[in-house]
Coordinates of C-alpha atoms in Angstrom, one line a residue:
Chain A
M1 CA 0.0 0.0 0.0
S2 CA 1.2 3.5 -0.7
P3 CA 1.9 5.7 2.2
F4 CA -1.0 8.0 1.3
R5 CA -3.5 5.1 1.2
S6 CA -2.2 3.4 4.4
L7 CA -2.2 6.7 6.3
S8 CA -5.8 7.6 5.2
R9 CA -6.8 4.1 6.1
A10 CA -5.2 4.4 9.5
M11 CA -7.0 7.7 10.1
L12 CA -10.4 6.4 8.9
L13 CA -10.1 3.3 11.1
G14 CA -9.1 5.4 14.0
F15 CA -12.2 7.6 13.4
V16 CA -14.7 4.7 12.9
R17 CA -13.5 2.9 16.0
D18 CA -14.0 6.0 18.1
K19 CA -17.6 5.9 19.2
T20 CA -17.5 9.4 20.6
S21 CA -16.4 11.0 17.3
V22 CA -18.8 9.0 15.3
F23 CA -21.6 10.1 17.5
F24 CA -20.7 13.7 17.4
T25 CA -19.9 13.8 13.7
I26 CA -22.8 11.7 12.3
L27 CA -25.5 11.0 14.9
F28 CA -25.5 14.3 16.8
P29 CA -26.3 16.5 13.8
L30 CA -28.8 13.9 12.6
M31 CA -30.5 14.2 16.0
F32 CA -30.9 17.9 15.3
L33 CA -32.4 17.2 12.0
V34 CA -34.9 14.7 13.4
L35 CA -35.7 17.1 16.2
F36 CA -36.3 20.0 13.8
G37 CA -38.2 17.8 11.4
A38 CA -40.4 16.3 14.0
L39 CA -41.1 19.6 15.8
L40 CA -41.9 21.5 12.7
T41 CA -43.9 19.0 10.8
N42 CA -46.4 18.0 13.4
Q43 CA -48.5 15.2 12.2
G44 CA -51.4 15.6 14.7
V45 CA -54.9 14.5 13.8
S46 CA -56.8 16.8 16.1
K47 CA -59.2 19.3 14.6
S48 CA -57.8 22.3 12.7
K49 CA -58.6 25.6 14.3
I50 CA -59.5 28.2 11.7
I51 CA -61.0 31.7 11.8
Q52 CA -63.8 32.8 9.7
V53 CA -64.1 36.6 9.0
G54 CA -67.6 37.7 8.0
P55 CA -70.0 35.3 6.3
V56 CA -68.5 32.5 4.3
A57 CA -71.2 30.7 2.3
V58 CA -69.5 27.3 1.9
L59 CA -68.9 27.0 5.6
D60 CA -72.3 28.3 6.7
Q61 CA -74.1 25.9 4.3
S62 CA -72.1 22.8 4.9
Q63 CA -72.9 20.1 7.4
G64 CA -70.5 18.0 9.4
L65 CA -67.5 20.2 9.1
G66 CA -67.2 20.2 12.9
E67 CA -65.5 16.9 12.7
I68 CA -62.5 18.4 11.0
L69 CA -62.6 22.1 11.6
D70 CA -63.0 24.1 14.7
I71 CA -64.3 27.5 13.5
T72 CA -64.0 30.7 15.4
R73 CA -65.6 33.9 14.1
R74 CA -63.7 37.3 14.0
N75 CA -64.4 40.6 12.4
D76 CA -60.9 42.0 11.7
L77 CA -58.9 40.2 9.0
A78 CA -55.5 41.7 10.0
A79 CA -55.9 40.8 13.6
A80 CA -57.0 37.3 12.6
Q81 CA -54.0 36.9 10.4
E82 CA -51.8 37.9 13.3
E83 CA -53.4 35.2 15.4
V84 CA -52.5 32.7 12.7
R85 CA -49.0 33.9 12.7
Q86 CA -48.8 33.5 16.4
G87 CA -49.7 29.9 15.9
D88 CA -53.1 30.0 17.7
F89 CA -55.0 29.1 14.5
V90 CA -54.1 27.3 11.3
A91 CA -55.8 29.6 8.8
V92 CA -58.2 32.5 8.2
V93 CA -60.9 32.4 5.6
R94 CA -63.2 35.0 4.1
Q95 CA -65.4 35.5 1.2
E96 CA -65.5 38.5 -1.1
G97 CA -68.2 38.0 -3.6
D98 CA -67.2 34.9 -5.6
R99 CA -63.7 34.9 -4.2
Y100 CA -62.7 32.8 -1.3
Q101 CA -59.5 33.8 0.4
L102 CA -57.6 31.4 2.6
F103 CA -54.6 32.6 4.6
Y104 CA -52.8 29.7 6.2
T105 CA -49.6 29.1 8.3
A106 CA -46.5 27.3 7.1
A107 CA -45.5 26.5 10.7
D108 CA -48.1 23.7 10.8
Q109 CA -47.8 22.2 7.3
V110 CA -50.0 19.2 8.0
R111 CA -53.0 21.1 9.3
A112 CA -52.6 23.9 6.8
G113 CA -52.6 21.2 4.0
T114 CA -55.8 19.6 5.5
V115 CA -57.6 23.0 5.6
R116 CA -56.6 23.7 2.0
G117 CA -57.8 20.3 1.0
V118 CA -61.1 20.8 2.7
F119 CA -61.7 24.1 1.1
G120 CA -60.7 22.9 -2.3
Q121 CA -63.3 20.2 -1.9
L122 CA -66.0 22.5 -0.6
I123 CA -65.6 24.9 -3.5
G124 CA -65.4 22.1 -5.9
Q125 CA -68.8 20.9 -4.7
A126 CA -70.2 24.4 -4.8
N127 CA -69.0 24.8 -8.4
A128 CA -70.5 21.5 -9.4
A129 CA -73.8 22.7 -8.2
G130 CA -73.9 25.6 -10.5
V131 CA -72.4 26.0 -14.0
P132 CA -70.5 28.1 -15.0
Q133 CA -68.0 28.0 -12.2
R134 CA -68.5 30.9 -10.0
F135 CA -66.3 30.4 -7.1
T136 CA -62.5 30.5 -7.0
L137 CA -60.1 29.8 -4.2
E138 CA -57.0 31.7 -3.5
A139 CA -54.8 30.2 -1.0
E140 CA -51.9 32.1 0.5
Q141 CA -49.4 31.5 3.2
V142 CA -49.2 34.1 5.9
E143 CA -45.5 33.9 6.2
D144 CA -43.3 35.2 3.4
K145 CA -42.9 32.7 0.6
S146 CA -39.5 31.4 1.8
L147 CA -38.6 27.8 2.0
K148 CA -40.3 25.1 3.9
V149 CA -38.7 24.4 7.2
I150 CA -37.0 21.1 6.3
Q151 CA -35.8 22.6 3.1
Y152 CA -34.2 25.4 5.0
V153 CA -32.9 23.4 7.9
T154 CA -31.3 20.5 6.0
P155 CA -28.6 22.4 4.1
G156 CA -27.8 24.5 7.2
L157 CA -27.5 21.5 9.5
L158 CA -25.5 19.7 6.9
S159 CA -23.0 22.5 6.6
W160 CA -22.8 22.7 10.4
A161 CA -22.2 18.9 10.7
I162 CA -19.5 19.1 8.1
S163 CA -17.8 22.1 9.8
M164 CA -17.9 20.3 13.2
G165 CA -16.5 17.1 11.7
A166 CA -13.7 18.8 9.8
T167 CA -12.7 21.2 12.6
F168 CA -12.7 18.5 15.3
G169 CA -11.0 15.9 13.1
A170 CA -8.1 18.2 12.2
A171 CA -7.7 19.7 15.7
M172 CA -7.8 16.4 17.6
T173 CA -5.5 14.6 15.2
L174 CA -3.0 17.4 15.4
V175 CA -3.0 17.6 19.2
T176 CA -3.1 13.9 20.0
W177 CA -0.5 13.1 17.4
R178 CA 1.7 15.8 18.8
Q179 CA 1.2 14.7 22.4
K180 CA 1.7 11.0 21.6
K181 CA 4.7 11.8 19.4
T182 CA 3.1 10.2 16.4
L183 CA 4.0 13.3 14.5
R184 CA 7.6 12.9 15.4
R185 CA 7.5 9.3 14.4
L186 CA 6.2 10.4 11.0
R187 CA 8.8 13.0 10.8
L188 CA 11.4 10.2 11.2
A189 CA 10.0 8.2 8.4
P190 CA 10.9 9.0 4.8
V191 CA 7.4 10.3 4.0
R192 CA 6.6 13.7 2.7
T193 CA 4.7 16.2 4.9
T194 CA 2.3 16.8 2.0
T195 CA 1.5 13.1 1.9
V196 CA 0.6 13.1 5.6
V197 CA -1.5 16.3 5.2
S198 CA -3.3 15.0 2.1
A199 CA -4.0 11.7 3.7
R200 CA -5.7 13.6 6.6
V201 CA -7.6 15.8 4.0
G202 CA -8.6 12.6 2.1
A203 CA -9.9 11.0 5.3
S204 CA -11.9 14.1 6.3
V205 CA -13.4 14.6 2.8
A206 CA -14.5 10.9 2.8
I207 CA -16.1 11.3 6.3
A208 CA -17.8 14.5 5.1
L209 CA -19.2 12.8 2.0
V210 CA -20.6 10.0 4.1
Q211 CA -22.1 12.6 6.4
T212 CA -23.8 14.2 3.4
A213 CA -25.1 10.9 2.0
I214 CA -26.6 9.9 5.4
F215 CA -28.0 13.4 6.0
L216 CA -29.7 13.7 2.7
G217 CA -31.0 10.2 2.9
V218 CA -32.6 10.8 6.3
A219 CA -34.0 14.2 5.3
S220 CA -35.5 12.8 2.2
L221 CA -37.5 10.2 4.1
P222 CA -41.3 10.8 3.7
M223 CA -41.6 11.8 7.3
F224 CA -39.3 14.8 6.8
G225 CA -40.1 15.3 3.2
L226 CA -36.9 17.1 1.9
R227 CA -37.2 17.7 -1.8
L228 CA -33.9 18.3 -3.5
S229 CA -33.6 20.5 -6.6
D230 CA -32.1 19.3 -9.8
Y231 CA -28.6 20.5 -9.2
W232 CA -28.3 19.2 -5.6
W233 CA -25.2 17.2 -6.6
M234 CA -23.4 20.5 -6.8
C235 CA -23.4 20.4 -3.0
I236 CA -20.5 18.0 -3.3
P237 CA -17.9 20.6 -4.3
M238 CA -19.4 22.8 -1.6
V239 CA -18.9 20.0 0.9
I240 CA -15.3 19.4 -0.1
A241 CA -14.5 23.2 0.0
G242 CA -16.2 23.4 3.4
T243 CA -14.2 20.5 4.7
L244 CA -11.0 22.2 3.6
V245 CA -11.7 25.5 5.2
F246 CA -12.9 24.0 8.4
M247 CA -9.9 21.6 8.6
A248 CA -7.7 24.7 8.3
I249 CA -9.7 26.2 11.2
G250 CA -9.1 23.0 13.1
M251 CA -5.4 23.1 12.4
V252 CA -5.3 26.6 13.9
A253 CA -7.1 25.4 17.0
G254 CA -4.8 22.4 17.2
G255 CA -1.8 24.6 16.7
V256 CA -2.7 26.9 19.5
A257 CA -4.0 24.3 22.0
K258 CA -1.7 22.1 24.1
T259 CA -4.2 19.5 25.1
S260 CA -7.1 17.8 23.3
E261 CA -9.5 19.3 25.8
A262 CA -8.3 22.8 25.0
A263 CA -8.5 22.0 21.3
A264 CA -12.1 20.8 21.6
G265 CA -12.9 24.0 23.6
I266 CA -11.4 26.3 21.0
A267 CA -13.0 24.4 18.2
N268 CA -16.4 24.7 19.8
L269 CA -15.8 28.3 20.6
I270 CA -15.3 29.0 17.0
V271 CA -17.8 26.8 15.3
L272 CA -20.9 27.1 17.5
P273 CA -21.3 30.9 17.5
M274 CA -20.4 30.9 13.9
A275 CA -23.2 28.5 13.2
F276 CA -25.7 30.7 14.9
L277 CA -24.5 33.9 13.3
S278 CA -24.4 32.3 9.9
G279 CA -28.0 31.4 9.9
T280 CA -27.4 27.7 10.2
F281 CA -30.3 26.8 12.6
F282 CA -32.7 29.6 11.7
P283 CA -32.8 32.3 9.0
L284 CA -31.1 35.6 9.6
D285 CA -33.9 37.5 7.8
A286 CA -35.2 38.7 11.1
A287 CA -31.8 39.5 12.6
P288 CA -30.6 43.1 12.9
A289 CA -28.8 44.5 9.8
W290 CA -25.4 44.5 11.5
V291 CA -25.7 40.8 12.3
R292 CA -26.3 40.1 8.7
T293 CA -23.4 42.2 7.7
V294 CA -21.1 40.6 10.2
S295 CA -22.2 37.1 9.1
N296 CA -20.5 37.7 5.8
I297 CA -17.1 37.3 7.4
F298 CA -17.9 33.7 8.3
P299 CA -17.1 31.0 5.8
M300 CA -20.1 29.0 7.2
K301 CA -22.5 31.7 6.0
H302 CA -21.2 31.3 2.5
L303 CA -21.3 27.5 2.8
N304 CA -24.9 27.7 3.9
E305 CA -25.9 30.1 1.1
G306 CA -24.2 27.9 -1.5
M307 CA -25.8 24.8 -0.2
L308 CA -29.3 26.4 -0.1
D309 CA -28.8 27.7 -3.6
V310 CA -28.1 24.3 -5.2
M311 CA -29.9 22.0 -2.9
V312 CA -33.3 23.6 -2.5
R313 CA -33.5 26.9 -4.3
G314 CA -32.9 25.1 -7.5
Q315 CA -30.2 27.4 -8.8
G316 CA -27.9 26.3 -11.5
P317 CA -24.3 24.9 -11.0
A318 CA -22.7 28.2 -11.9
S319 CA -24.5 30.0 -9.1
I320 CA -22.2 28.5 -6.4
L321 CA -19.0 29.7 -8.0
P322 CA -18.8 33.0 -6.1
E323 CA -19.5 31.3 -2.8
L324 CA -17.1 28.5 -3.6
G325 CA -14.4 31.0 -4.4
I326 CA -15.0 32.9 -1.2
I327 CA -14.8 29.7 0.9
L328 CA -11.6 28.6 -0.8
G329 CA -10.2 32.0 -0.3
F330 CA -11.0 31.7 3.4
G331 CA -9.4 28.3 3.4
L332 CA -6.2 29.7 1.8
V333 CA -5.8 32.5 4.4
I334 CA -6.6 30.3 7.4
G335 CA -4.5 27.5 6.0
L336 CA -1.5 29.9 5.9
I337 CA -2.1 30.9 9.5
A338 CA -2.3 27.2 10.4
V339 CA 1.1 26.5 8.7
L340 CA 2.6 29.4 10.7
L341 CA 1.2 28.0 13.9
F342 CA 2.2 24.4 13.2
R343 CA 4.5 22.7 15.6
W344 CA 5.9 19.2 15.4
D345 CA 6.6 19.0 19.1
D346 CA 5.2 20.4 22.4
V347 CA 8.5 22.0 23.4
Chain B
M1 CA 35.1 -1.4 11.4
G2 CA 33.7 2.0 10.5
Q3 CA 32.4 4.6 12.7
T4 CA 28.6 4.8 12.5
I5 CA 28.1 7.9 14.5
I6 CA 30.5 10.8 15.1
V7 CA 29.4 13.5 17.5
Q8 CA 31.7 16.5 18.0
D9 CA 31.3 19.2 20.6
L10 CA 27.5 19.2 20.6
R11 CA 25.8 22.1 22.4
K12 CA 22.1 22.9 23.0
R13 CA 20.7 25.5 25.2
Y14 CA 17.1 26.1 26.4
G15 CA 17.1 29.6 27.9
D16 CA 19.7 29.5 30.6
V17 CA 19.9 25.8 30.8
H18 CA 22.7 24.1 29.0
A19 CA 20.9 20.8 28.2
V20 CA 23.8 19.6 26.1
D21 CA 27.1 21.2 26.9
G22 CA 30.0 20.1 24.7
V23 CA 29.4 16.4 24.1
S24 CA 31.7 14.4 21.8
F25 CA 31.8 10.7 21.2
S26 CA 31.7 8.2 18.4
V27 CA 29.9 4.8 18.0
E28 CA 31.5 1.9 16.1
Q29 CA 29.5 -0.1 13.6
G30 CA 27.7 -3.0 15.3
E31 CA 28.3 -1.5 18.8
F32 CA 25.8 -1.5 21.6
F33 CA 26.3 2.0 23.0
G34 CA 24.6 3.4 26.1
I35 CA 24.1 6.9 27.3
L36 CA 23.5 6.7 31.0
G37 CA 22.5 9.4 33.5
P38 CA 19.8 10.7 35.8
N39 CA 16.7 12.5 34.5
G40 CA 17.6 15.9 33.1
A41 CA 21.2 14.9 32.3
G42 CA 20.7 15.8 28.6
K43 CA 20.6 12.2 27.3
T44 CA 17.3 12.6 25.4
T45 CA 18.3 15.9 23.9
T46 CA 21.6 14.5 22.7
L47 CA 19.8 11.5 21.2
E48 CA 17.2 13.7 19.5
I49 CA 19.9 15.9 17.9
I50 CA 21.6 12.7 16.6
E51 CA 18.2 11.4 15.2
G52 CA 17.6 14.7 13.5
L53 CA 14.6 15.8 15.5
R54 CA 16.4 18.9 16.9
Q55 CA 18.9 21.3 15.7
A56 CA 22.1 21.7 17.7
D57 CA 23.2 25.2 18.7
A58 CA 26.8 24.2 17.9
G59 CA 28.8 21.1 17.0
T60 CA 28.5 18.5 14.3
V61 CA 26.8 15.2 14.0
E62 CA 27.4 12.6 11.4
V63 CA 25.3 9.4 11.1
L64 CA 26.4 6.9 8.5
G65 CA 28.4 9.7 6.9
M66 CA 25.4 12.0 6.6
S67 CA 24.1 15.0 8.5
P68 CA 20.8 14.3 10.2
W69 CA 19.8 18.0 10.1
P70 CA 17.9 19.3 8.3
R71 CA 15.5 16.4 7.8
N72 CA 17.5 14.0 5.5
P73 CA 15.2 11.7 3.5
R74 CA 18.3 9.6 2.4
L75 CA 19.3 8.9 6.0
L76 CA 15.8 8.3 7.4
P77 CA 15.4 4.7 5.9
K78 CA 18.7 3.7 7.5
I79 CA 17.8 4.6 11.0
G80 CA 15.1 3.3 13.3
V81 CA 13.9 5.2 16.3
Q82 CA 11.9 4.0 19.2
L83 CA 10.5 7.0 21.0
Q84 CA 9.9 7.5 24.7
A85 CA 6.1 7.6 24.3
S86 CA 4.5 4.8 22.4
S87 CA 3.7 6.9 19.3
F88 CA 1.0 4.8 17.7
F89 CA -2.0 5.6 15.6
E90 CA -5.1 5.7 17.7
R91 CA -7.2 2.6 17.9
L92 CA -5.3 0.4 15.4
T93 CA -4.4 -3.2 16.2
A94 CA -0.8 -4.2 16.5
R95 CA -0.8 -5.6 13.0
E96 CA -2.4 -2.5 11.5
Q97 CA 0.1 -0.3 13.3
I98 CA 3.2 -2.1 12.0
R99 CA 1.8 -2.4 8.5
T100 CA 1.1 1.3 8.4
F101 CA 4.6 2.1 9.5
A102 CA 6.0 -0.5 7.1
S103 CA 4.1 1.2 4.2
L104 CA 5.8 4.5 5.0
Y105 CA 9.1 2.8 4.1
G106 CA 7.7 0.9 1.1
I107 CA 7.9 -2.4 3.0
P108 CA 5.3 -5.1 2.2
A109 CA 2.8 -6.2 4.8
R110 CA 4.2 -9.7 4.9
K111 CA 7.5 -8.4 6.2
A112 CA 5.7 -6.4 8.8
D113 CA 3.9 -9.4 10.1
E114 CA 7.2 -11.3 10.3
M115 CA 8.6 -8.5 12.5
L116 CA 5.6 -8.9 14.8
T117 CA 6.7 -12.5 15.3
V118 CA 10.3 -11.5 15.9
V119 CA 9.2 -9.4 18.9
G120 CA 6.8 -12.2 20.1
L121 CA 3.6 -10.4 19.5
E122 CA 2.0 -12.7 16.8
D123 CA -0.8 -13.7 19.1
K124 CA -1.5 -10.0 20.0
A125 CA -1.7 -9.0 16.3
G126 CA -5.4 -8.3 16.5
T127 CA -5.3 -6.4 19.8
Q128 CA -5.6 -2.6 19.7
S129 CA -2.4 -1.0 20.8
E130 CA -4.2 0.8 23.7
K131 CA -5.0 -2.5 25.2
L132 CA -1.5 -3.9 25.1
S133 CA 0.5 -4.2 28.4
G134 CA 3.5 -1.9 28.9
G135 CA 6.0 -4.5 27.9
Q136 CA 3.9 -5.5 24.8
A137 CA 3.5 -1.9 23.7
Q138 CA 7.3 -1.4 24.1
R139 CA 8.0 -4.4 22.0
L140 CA 5.5 -3.3 19.4
S141 CA 7.2 0.1 19.2
I142 CA 10.6 -1.5 18.8
A143 CA 9.1 -3.7 16.0
C144 CA 7.8 -0.6 14.3
A145 CA 11.3 1.0 14.6
L146 CA 12.8 -2.2 13.1
V147 CA 10.3 -2.9 10.3
H148 CA 12.4 -1.3 7.6
D149 CA 15.6 -3.1 8.6
P150 CA 17.6 -0.1 9.7
E151 CA 21.4 -0.1 10.2
V152 CA 21.2 1.9 13.4
L153 CA 18.5 1.6 16.1
F154 CA 18.0 4.4 18.6
L155 CA 16.1 3.6 21.8
D156 CA 15.1 6.2 24.4
E157 CA 14.6 4.7 27.8
P158 CA 13.1 1.5 26.4
S159 CA 12.6 -0.2 29.8
A160 CA 11.1 2.7 31.7
S161 CA 8.0 1.7 33.6
L162 CA 8.3 -2.0 32.8
D163 CA 8.0 -4.7 35.4
P164 CA 11.2 -6.8 36.0
Q165 CA 10.1 -9.8 33.9
A166 CA 9.2 -7.6 31.0
R167 CA 12.5 -5.8 31.3
R168 CA 14.5 -9.1 31.1
N169 CA 12.5 -10.1 28.0
L170 CA 13.2 -6.7 26.5
W171 CA 16.9 -7.0 27.2
D172 CA 17.0 -10.4 25.5
L173 CA 15.3 -8.9 22.5
L174 CA 17.7 -6.0 22.3
R175 CA 20.7 -8.3 22.6
S176 CA 19.4 -10.4 19.7
I177 CA 18.8 -7.3 17.6
N178 CA 22.4 -6.2 18.3
S179 CA 23.8 -9.6 17.6
T180 CA 22.5 -9.4 14.0
G181 CA 25.1 -6.7 13.4
R182 CA 23.0 -3.6 13.9
T183 CA 24.4 -0.6 15.8
V184 CA 22.2 0.1 18.8
V185 CA 22.3 3.3 20.8
L186 CA 20.1 3.6 23.9
T187 CA 19.6 6.0 26.7
T188 CA 18.8 4.7 30.1
H189 CA 18.7 5.8 33.7
Y190 CA 19.1 2.3 34.9
L191 CA 22.7 1.4 35.8
D192 CA 22.1 -2.3 35.7
E193 CA 20.6 -2.0 32.2
A194 CA 23.7 -0.2 30.9
E195 CA 26.0 -2.7 32.7
S196 CA 24.1 -5.7 31.3
L197 CA 23.6 -4.5 27.7
C198 CA 26.2 -2.0 26.6
D199 CA 29.6 -2.5 25.0
R200 CA 30.4 1.0 26.0
V201 CA 28.7 3.5 28.2
A202 CA 28.8 7.3 28.3
I203 CA 27.9 8.6 31.7
M204 CA 26.2 12.0 31.4
D205 CA 25.3 14.6 34.0
H206 CA 24.4 18.2 33.6
G207 CA 24.8 18.1 29.8
K208 CA 28.4 16.8 29.9
I209 CA 29.9 13.3 29.5
L210 CA 31.7 12.5 32.7
E211 CA 33.2 9.2 31.7
L212 CA 33.1 6.9 28.7
G213 CA 34.1 3.3 28.3
P214 CA 33.1 -0.3 28.7
P215 CA 31.1 -0.8 31.9
A216 CA 33.6 -3.3 33.4
A217 CA 36.5 -1.0 32.7
L218 CA 34.8 1.9 34.3
V219 CA 34.1 -0.2 37.4
R220 CA 37.6 -1.6 37.5
G221 CA 39.2 1.7 37.1
L222 CA 37.4 2.9 40.1
D223 CA 39.6 1.0 42.6
S224 CA 36.7 1.0 45.0
A225 CA 36.0 -1.2 48.0
T226 CA 34.3 -4.6 48.0
H227 CA 31.3 -4.9 50.3
I228 CA 31.1 -8.1 52.3
S229 CA 27.8 -8.5 54.2
L230 CA 26.8 -10.9 56.9
A231 CA 23.7 -11.2 59.0
T232 CA 23.7 -9.0 62.1
G233 CA 24.8 -10.9 65.2
V234 CA 26.9 -13.5 63.5
V235 CA 29.9 -11.5 64.5
A236 CA 30.2 -8.4 66.6
V237 CA 31.2 -5.1 65.0
A238 CA 34.4 -4.8 67.1
A239 CA 35.4 -8.4 66.2
A240 CA 34.7 -7.7 62.5
Q241 CA 36.8 -4.6 62.6
E242 CA 39.6 -6.5 64.2
L243 CA 39.3 -9.3 61.7
A244 CA 39.2 -7.0 58.7
G245 CA 42.0 -4.7 59.7
P246 CA 42.2 -0.9 60.2
D247 CA 41.7 0.0 56.5
A248 CA 38.2 -1.5 56.4
T249 CA 35.0 0.2 57.5
V250 CA 32.4 -1.8 59.3
T251 CA 28.8 -0.8 59.5
D252 CA 25.8 -2.5 61.0
D253 CA 22.2 -1.4 60.1
G254 CA 20.5 -3.9 62.4
V255 CA 19.9 -6.4 59.6
S256 CA 23.3 -6.8 58.0
L257 CA 26.8 -6.1 59.1
T258 CA 28.8 -4.8 56.1
I259 CA 32.6 -4.8 55.8
A260 CA 33.9 -2.5 53.1
T261 CA 37.5 -3.3 52.2
R262 CA 40.0 -3.0 49.3
T263 CA 41.6 -6.3 50.2
P264 CA 38.7 -8.8 50.3
A265 CA 40.8 -12.0 50.0
P266 CA 42.3 -12.2 53.5
V267 CA 39.0 -11.1 55.1
L268 CA 37.1 -13.8 53.3
A269 CA 39.8 -16.4 54.2
E270 CA 39.5 -15.4 57.8
L271 CA 35.7 -15.6 57.7
A272 CA 36.0 -19.1 56.1
E273 CA 38.3 -20.2 58.8
R274 CA 35.7 -19.3 61.4
N275 CA 33.0 -21.0 59.4
L276 CA 31.0 -17.8 58.9
L277 CA 30.4 -17.9 55.2
T278 CA 26.8 -19.0 55.4
G279 CA 24.5 -16.4 53.9
I280 CA 27.4 -14.1 53.1
Q281 CA 27.1 -11.6 50.2
V282 CA 30.0 -10.1 48.3
R283 CA 29.4 -7.2 46.1
G284 CA 32.0 -5.5 43.9
A285 CA 31.7 -1.9 42.7
T286 CA 29.0 -1.1 40.1
L287 CA 28.3 1.7 37.8
E288 CA 26.5 3.2 40.8
D289 CA 29.8 3.6 42.6
V290 CA 31.3 5.0 39.4
F291 CA 28.6 7.6 39.3
L292 CA 29.0 8.4 43.0
H293 CA 32.7 8.7 42.5
L294 CA 32.3 11.0 39.5
T295 CA 29.6 13.4 40.9
G296 CA 30.1 13.0 44.6
R297 CA 26.4 12.3 45.0
E298 CA 24.2 9.3 45.2
Y299 CA 22.8 8.0 42.0
R300 CA 19.1 8.8 41.8
A301 CA 17.3 7.9 38.6

């Protein structure tokens, strides 16, 4: 076996046999995905609470709707919409002449879908009763037309998972190898430094690609309902670039830290706040302008954006090139710092 | 026989501490050479400079006719280094460890497995290195250092923290490695280890070599007293003093009565005549006495 292959193999085996790293790299982010997915796509079967503003003929005339719908009457449309936004109700409905308007929430996808279905049917029946078709239904989400939660959350959590894996992988390897003198031992073997580094990069990229596959696989399960766009595979170069930049960050953490505990602390201190400020867990649209400006200095923000673009926003392959360039630029700069901080030995 | 290692006036400072302060010696091809001294004597630093892990502040080092600094890829395949800490890859089995190291030198897996047998670890091949005992881990790390068949083997405190049985096994292994014609250089803070293994020993303290030579010659050159011990009560202190003559010193610690004398033959003859040889112990000088003589203080590892 070539030194490159045997070193990559040694590192991968070391990773796979370490239950803690496997948990934190693969299962832990997956738990977040399951948590977000389960919390935000509630599959309850209880009645859907809706608000009716003014007289709505199809509701007033139909029988037996009480089984599915729990109807409350209000007079003010704007106030009612606000109540939907607050999550107290699933939808608001009103009638203006022949137009029915349905305002529903995206926070409760299942119930909102039920309500839309029910209205579709009611209006269908009303239309069937009288030709030509008089009634039309306009359904509109009360939130802005941004992405469904799982669509938004998956790329973000994936880039977070990859960042964690790459940062911790690089930082821990560097510190423990330095402590255990494995680095010295490698230095005494006729193997190039670039071979050692590229073996570590190869192992990390392989881990990241496995993470991606598992992640997308789970998110695409019917219960989570992720729908990938046509160019989702363009996330692969993003994943690789993200791995590189976060490995460089891990090398910096490992270069500064003396113990693996310190390295883990530093890595967490960098990655976790960056994840929040980069809009990994929730969108930054509601964040203050300065936060959005500051977020641009984080490579994870660009990783998120690129992943969203190609995975769920359906943008073409060329769209990620700017983000890819920015990430690789970060990687280059941080990588240079890592080289300057690199030490073979503790002393 | 050529000289495998030539060290001339080596110096290395850390801040105000002269870790290595003008060390010169040379090692013959096939020799078993020991650097002996207490902790902090500068043994490890000296060894690391020779291996090419550190740069000397001054002085020259030549290993197999080449300079080890800066990192010399032509020299590296010819030297094998066993480091103080067991520098293994995490969570790999013994067989995976040695095969990985072998691959770095372009050595096939088959030869790596053979080396595992040489150090007697073939039945531990599937055990992760973290789960090996101290002695087994030490033997594995020596196997990893030998896998590419180097001409010179460096060992840094190989028997540190081993139990007595494991130490004896390790010594046998090291002797057999040396007997195949390889040059072996080791540092140790165990006097008995140096005495038992080394052809020549350099005694180091405070960064300097105090004495260099074959252990037996160093001990002989000392002209020190022989210690004869008997059980307390067999003979009275005064009687022992009379028997041994005025040049001898007699001490009694409540367990043993010890006569230290430079002329042991007449004392032993006298004791034999009185039929007092039962349970007697006679100890000549050791490297410990050499160290005491050189530094004026007790040897403490």
